[in-house]
Amino acid sequence: HSTGHSPSHCTCHFNYVPQPVLTVSPSWTSPGDSVTLTCSVEPPSAGWRFFWYQAVPELSLYYTYELLAGSTTGTEQDSYILHGQTHTAGYVCRAGRGDPVFYTLYSDVKFVWSGGVNPAASLTVSPHRLQHFSTESLSLSCEGNSAEWRVMKADESGFMSSCSYWGQMTGSTCNTDTRASSGVYWCESATQSSNAANITTHSGDVILVSSVHPVTEGHSVTLGCMLRTKEHLDKVDFYKNDKLLPNGVGGELLISAVTKSDEGFYKCRGRNSPPGLETLTSAESWLSVEHPEEAASSSVFLLLLVVGLVSGVLLIILLLLILRRYRKSKASSLSRSQRTNQSPATDHMINQGETQDEHYAALLHGDSCLYETIRGSGQREQGTNDEPEDSDYQNVTM
């Protein structure tokens, strides 16, 4: 306000910019599944066009956004279908309307998780199981054809953070601090993402022992029940989707030939409480089953990648050998042509040099001239005038 005047009254106008909410269904997929992205704006109203993006890892930041195919001018539908989803990936949406276009904020990044092993990038969890005691530390390693990696985690609320916030990243391995926490873990490089692992930490005295990776249909799988003392329980009941399974024997559950119907949430419960231990029911973990052709496609992709790399190296070596032989052949042909035009004395000296392991310099092709140097060996011989022959002969053809 001005000096000597009463405070002036002002009306402030704030432009509200909504942030849409993106949902993905399903969030966990098997290779080849279709995924539906849905973008909603609150409060809902007509006239919005929707833009769809993939979140591309940017190691110095978090992500940059790239428009998906068919989304340059937006879509009238508030949903977008991804066909043949094969790997872990993040997505973003926003909406716009009017002329000039008024855009909403970008949505939060939502991920579509794939537990199947990605041949180009993979996450290894040590100890190799989905459940861990809350006091345990983890080692998470990234493997693939990238020089730089980061390990990411999405907690149960959806908040995402990198290893630098809760662990120590050394090379391609992240070691958690004193204790791990529940969440989805995966590896990222600038070009690709690995399989994801839904890790659960449990504060009780028992955890379920199950594989980090999906089980291939037709293969066998064994589930176990581990005490905090790292001993396995002998008298255990196993549950699938909270229903008691009758076939647990000797503290283990063996499924000899896994089918898709065996997918579900599993947990174990000890029947007798050892001294000092009270909570003998584990948390639940999802057992994922993939079709044999899905596993085979990953193996075929890896095989083709290796064969392609080896073939490329062999092709380069072959081309270099052919080029070297061609240059030697051309040098030899030119040498014979020049010897034909030499005087007898010069020809005699050249013939002497040929018997002494002559060294031919590489041919240099200029715009209009062709040069060749013929150098004699290190041994000196007498010429016609009893002088040492220790000189270079250069022939210039214009």
Short mmCIF file of N, CA, C and O in Angstrom, two decimals, residues 211-276:
data_model
loop_
_atom_site.label_atom_id
_atom_site.label_comp_id
_atom_site.label_asym_id
_atom_site.label_seq_id
_atom_site.Cartn_x
_atom_site.Cartn_y
_atom_site.Cartn_z
N SER A 211 10.65 -68.71 -5.64
CA SER A 211 11.54 -68.20 -6.68
C SER A 211 11.22 -66.75 -7.01
O SER A 211 10.07 -66.32 -7.01
N VAL A 212 12.28 -66.00 -7.32
CA VAL A 212 12.11 -64.61 -7.74
C VAL A 212 11.48 -64.55 -9.12
O VAL A 212 10.62 -63.69 -9.39
N HIS A 213 11.85 -65.47 -10.02
CA HIS A 213 11.39 -65.43 -11.40
C HIS A 213 10.16 -66.32 -11.60
O HIS A 213 9.92 -67.26 -10.82
N PRO A 214 9.38 -66.07 -12.64
CA PRO A 214 8.24 -66.94 -12.94
C PRO A 214 8.70 -68.36 -13.24
O PRO A 214 9.83 -68.60 -13.68
N VAL A 215 7.80 -69.32 -13.01
CA VAL A 215 8.08 -70.73 -13.27
C VAL A 215 7.48 -71.08 -14.63
O VAL A 215 6.34 -70.71 -14.93
N THR A 216 8.25 -71.79 -15.44
CA THR A 216 7.77 -72.19 -16.76
C THR A 216 6.77 -73.33 -16.63
O THR A 216 6.99 -74.29 -15.88
N GLU A 217 5.68 -73.23 -17.36
CA GLU A 217 4.63 -74.25 -17.33
C GLU A 217 5.21 -75.61 -17.70
O GLU A 217 5.96 -75.75 -18.67
N GLY A 218 4.87 -76.62 -16.90
CA GLY A 218 5.39 -77.96 -17.11
C GLY A 218 6.59 -78.28 -16.26
O GLY A 218 6.93 -79.46 -16.08
N HIS A 219 7.26 -77.27 -15.73
CA HIS A 219 8.41 -77.48 -14.84
C HIS A 219 7.92 -77.66 -13.40
O HIS A 219 6.75 -77.43 -13.08
N SER A 220 8.84 -78.06 -12.54
CA SER A 220 8.50 -78.25 -11.13
C SER A 220 8.96 -77.05 -10.32
O SER A 220 9.87 -76.32 -10.72
N VAL A 221 8.31 -76.84 -9.17
CA VAL A 221 8.69 -75.77 -8.26
C VAL A 221 8.49 -76.27 -6.83
O VAL A 221 7.57 -77.04 -6.56
N THR A 222 9.37 -75.84 -5.95
CA THR A 222 9.29 -76.24 -4.54
C THR A 222 9.24 -74.98 -3.68
O THR A 222 10.08 -74.09 -3.82
N LEU A 223 8.25 -74.92 -2.80
CA LEU A 223 8.11 -73.83 -1.84
C LEU A 223 8.51 -74.34 -0.46
O LEU A 223 8.25 -75.49 -0.12
N GLY A 224 9.12 -73.46 0.31
CA GLY A 224 9.54 -73.85 1.65
C GLY A 224 9.13 -72.79 2.67
O GLY A 224 8.59 -71.74 2.33
N CYS A 225 9.42 -73.09 3.94
CA CYS A 225 9.07 -72.20 5.04
C CYS A 225 10.31 -72.05 5.93
O CYS A 225 10.83 -73.04 6.44
N MET A 226 10.82 -70.82 6.08
CA MET A 226 12.09 -70.59 6.78
C MET A 226 11.87 -69.79 8.05
O MET A 226 11.15 -68.79 8.06
N LEU A 227 12.54 -70.24 9.12
CA LEU A 227 12.53 -69.50 10.37
C LEU A 227 13.53 -68.35 10.33
O LEU A 227 14.45 -68.34 9.50
N ARG A 228 13.37 -67.41 11.25
CA ARG A 228 14.30 -66.29 11.34
C ARG A 228 15.72 -66.78 11.63
O ARG A 228 16.71 -66.12 11.29
N THR A 229 15.83 -67.95 12.26
CA THR A 229 17.15 -68.53 12.54
C THR A 229 17.77 -69.17 11.30
O THR A 229 18.80 -69.81 11.39
N LYS A 230 17.12 -69.03 10.15
CA LYS A 230 17.54 -69.59 8.86
C LYS A 230 17.37 -71.11 8.81
O LYS A 230 17.92 -71.75 7.91
N GLU A 231 16.61 -71.66 9.72
CA GLU A 231 16.30 -73.08 9.68
C GLU A 231 14.94 -73.26 8.99
O GLU A 231 14.07 -72.40 9.07
N HIS A 232 14.78 -74.43 8.36
CA HIS A 232 13.52 -74.73 7.69
C HIS A 232 12.61 -75.50 8.65
O HIS A 232 13.05 -76.39 9.37
N LEU A 233 11.34 -75.11 8.62
CA LEU A 233 10.35 -75.81 9.44
C LEU A 233 9.98 -77.14 8.80
O LEU A 233 9.89 -77.25 7.57
N ASP A 234 9.73 -78.15 9.64
CA ASP A 234 9.34 -79.47 9.13
C ASP A 234 7.83 -79.65 9.07
O ASP A 234 7.31 -80.26 8.14
N LYS A 235 7.14 -79.11 10.06
CA LYS A 235 5.68 -79.26 10.12
C LYS A 235 5.04 -77.95 9.71
O LYS A 235 4.95 -77.00 10.49
N VAL A 236 4.61 -77.93 8.45
CA VAL A 236 4.15 -76.68 7.85
C VAL A 236 2.87 -76.93 7.06
O VAL A 236 2.72 -77.98 6.41
N ASP A 237 1.97 -75.97 7.10
CA ASP A 237 0.81 -75.96 6.22
C ASP A 237 1.00 -74.86 5.18
O ASP A 237 1.47 -73.76 5.51
N PHE A 238 0.64 -75.15 3.95
CA PHE A 238 0.74 -74.17 2.87
C PHE A 238 -0.66 -73.77 2.41
O PHE A 238 -1.58 -74.60 2.38
N TYR A 239 -0.79 -72.51 2.05
CA TYR A 239 -2.07 -71.97 1.62
C TYR A 239 -1.91 -71.29 0.27
O TYR A 239 -0.90 -70.64 0.00
N LYS A 240 -2.95 -71.47 -0.55
CA LYS A 240 -3.02 -70.76 -1.82
C LYS A 240 -4.32 -69.96 -1.82
O LYS A 240 -5.40 -70.54 -1.68
N ASN A 241 -4.18 -68.64 -1.96
CA ASN A 241 -5.34 -67.75 -1.90
C ASN A 241 -6.17 -68.01 -0.64
O ASN A 241 -7.40 -68.08 -0.68
N ASP A 242 -5.46 -68.21 0.49
CA ASP A 242 -6.05 -68.42 1.82
C ASP A 242 -6.77 -69.77 1.97
O ASP A 242 -7.48 -69.98 2.95
N LYS A 243 -6.57 -70.68 1.04
CA LYS A 243 -7.17 -72.01 1.16
C LYS A 243 -6.06 -73.02 1.45
O LYS A 243 -5.02 -73.04 0.79
N LEU A 244 -6.30 -73.88 2.44
CA LEU A 244 -5.31 -74.86 2.87
C LEU A 244 -5.06 -75.87 1.77
O LEU A 244 -5.99 -76.41 1.17
N LEU A 245 -3.78 -76.13 1.50
CA LEU A 245 -3.40 -77.14 0.51
C LEU A 245 -3.03 -78.43 1.24
O LEU A 245 -2.27 -78.39 2.22
N PRO A 246 -3.49 -79.57 0.77
CA PRO A 246 -3.30 -80.82 1.52
C PRO A 246 -1.97 -81.52 1.26
O PRO A 246 -1.67 -82.51 1.92
N ASN A 247 -1.17 -81.04 0.29
CA ASN A 247 -0.03 -81.85 -0.15
C ASN A 247 1.31 -81.32 0.30
O ASN A 247 2.32 -81.54 -0.36
N GLY A 248 1.41 -80.62 1.41
CA GLY A 248 2.70 -80.22 1.94
C GLY A 248 3.35 -81.38 2.69
O GLY A 248 2.74 -81.98 3.58
N VAL A 249 4.58 -81.75 2.33
CA VAL A 249 5.26 -82.90 2.94
C VAL A 249 6.64 -82.46 3.39
O VAL A 249 7.40 -81.85 2.62
N GLY A 250 7.01 -82.81 4.64
CA GLY A 250 8.35 -82.54 5.15
C GLY A 250 8.74 -81.08 5.13
O GLY A 250 9.91 -80.75 4.91
N GLY A 251 7.78 -80.19 5.32
CA GLY A 251 8.08 -78.76 5.35
C GLY A 251 8.21 -78.13 3.99
O GLY A 251 8.62 -76.96 3.90
N GLU A 252 7.90 -78.86 2.91
CA GLU A 252 7.99 -78.32 1.56
C GLU A 252 6.73 -78.62 0.78
O GLU A 252 6.04 -79.61 1.02
N LEU A 253 6.45 -77.74 -0.17
CA LEU A 253 5.34 -77.94 -1.10
C LEU A 253 5.93 -78.11 -2.49
O LEU A 253 6.52 -77.19 -3.06
N LEU A 254 5.77 -79.31 -3.06
CA LEU A 254 6.30 -79.61 -4.39
C LEU A 254 5.16 -79.64 -5.39
O LEU A 254 4.19 -80.39 -5.22
N ILE A 255 5.28 -78.83 -6.42
CA ILE A 255 4.35 -78.89 -7.56
C ILE A 255 5.17 -79.43 -8.73
O ILE A 255 6.03 -78.73 -9.28
N SER A 256 4.91 -80.66 -9.09
CA SER A 256 5.79 -81.36 -10.03
C SER A 256 5.66 -80.87 -11.46
O SER A 256 6.64 -80.82 -12.21
N ALA A 257 4.46 -80.53 -11.89
CA ALA A 257 4.24 -80.03 -13.25
C ALA A 257 3.32 -78.82 -13.17
O ALA A 257 2.11 -78.93 -13.10
N VAL A 258 3.94 -77.65 -13.18
CA VAL A 258 3.19 -76.41 -12.96
C VAL A 258 2.30 -76.12 -14.16
O VAL A 258 2.69 -76.31 -15.31
N THR A 259 1.08 -75.65 -13.89
CA THR A 259 0.17 -75.17 -14.93
C THR A 259 -0.24 -73.74 -14.58
O THR A 259 0.03 -73.24 -13.49
N LYS A 260 -0.91 -73.11 -15.53
CA LYS A 260 -1.35 -71.73 -15.31
C LYS A 260 -2.31 -71.63 -14.13
O LYS A 260 -2.37 -70.60 -13.46
N SER A 261 -3.03 -72.71 -13.85
CA SER A 261 -3.98 -72.70 -12.74
C SER A 261 -3.27 -72.67 -11.37
O SER A 261 -3.91 -72.41 -10.35
N ASP A 262 -1.96 -72.91 -11.36
CA ASP A 262 -1.22 -72.88 -10.10
C ASP A 262 -0.81 -71.46 -9.70
O ASP A 262 -0.26 -71.27 -8.61
N GLU A 263 -1.05 -70.49 -10.57
CA GLU A 263 -0.77 -69.11 -10.20
C GLU A 263 -1.64 -68.68 -9.03
O GLU A 263 -2.80 -69.09 -8.92
N GLY A 264 -1.08 -67.87 -8.16
CA GLY A 264 -1.86 -67.38 -7.03
C GLY A 264 -0.96 -66.88 -5.92
O GLY A 264 0.27 -66.88 -6.03
N PHE A 265 -1.58 -66.47 -4.81
CA PHE A 265 -0.86 -66.00 -3.63
C PHE A 265 -0.66 -67.16 -2.67
O PHE A 265 -1.62 -67.81 -2.26
N TYR A 266 0.60 -67.41 -2.33
CA TYR A 266 0.95 -68.53 -1.45
C TYR A 266 1.53 -67.98 -0.13
O TYR A 266 2.19 -66.94 -0.11
N LYS A 267 1.29 -68.73 0.92
CA LYS A 267 1.90 -68.44 2.22
C LYS A 267 2.05 -69.75 2.98
O LYS A 267 1.46 -70.78 2.60
N CYS A 268 2.85 -69.74 4.03
CA CYS A 268 3.04 -70.94 4.84
C CYS A 268 2.81 -70.61 6.32
O CYS A 268 2.91 -69.44 6.73
N ARG A 269 2.51 -71.65 7.11
CA ARG A 269 2.26 -71.48 8.54
C ARG A 269 2.80 -72.68 9.30
O ARG A 269 2.48 -73.83 8.97
N GLY A 270 3.67 -72.40 10.27
CA GLY A 270 4.20 -73.49 11.09
C GLY A 270 3.16 -74.00 12.07
O GLY A 270 2.41 -73.21 12.65
N ARG A 271 3.12 -75.31 12.27
CA ARG A 271 2.11 -75.89 13.16
C ARG A 271 2.52 -75.78 14.62
O ARG A 271 1.68 -75.61 15.50
N ASN A 272 3.80 -75.91 14.91
CA ASN A 272 4.28 -75.85 16.29
C ASN A 272 5.17 -74.63 16.47
O ASN A 272 5.98 -74.30 15.59
N SER A 273 5.05 -73.97 17.59
CA SER A 273 5.84 -72.78 17.86
C SER A 273 7.10 -73.13 18.63
O SER A 273 7.01 -73.55 19.78
N PRO A 274 8.27 -73.00 18.03
CA PRO A 274 9.52 -73.24 18.77
C PRO A 274 9.65 -72.22 19.90
O PRO A 274 9.02 -71.17 19.87
N PRO A 275 10.45 -72.52 20.92
CA PRO A 275 10.63 -71.61 22.05
C PRO A 275 11.09 -70.22 21.59
O PRO A 275 12.02 -70.09 20.79
N GLY A 276 10.42 -69.20 22.09
CA GLY A 276 10.80 -67.83 21.80
C GLY A 276 10.24 -67.28 20.51
O GLY A 276 10.42 -66.10 20.21
#
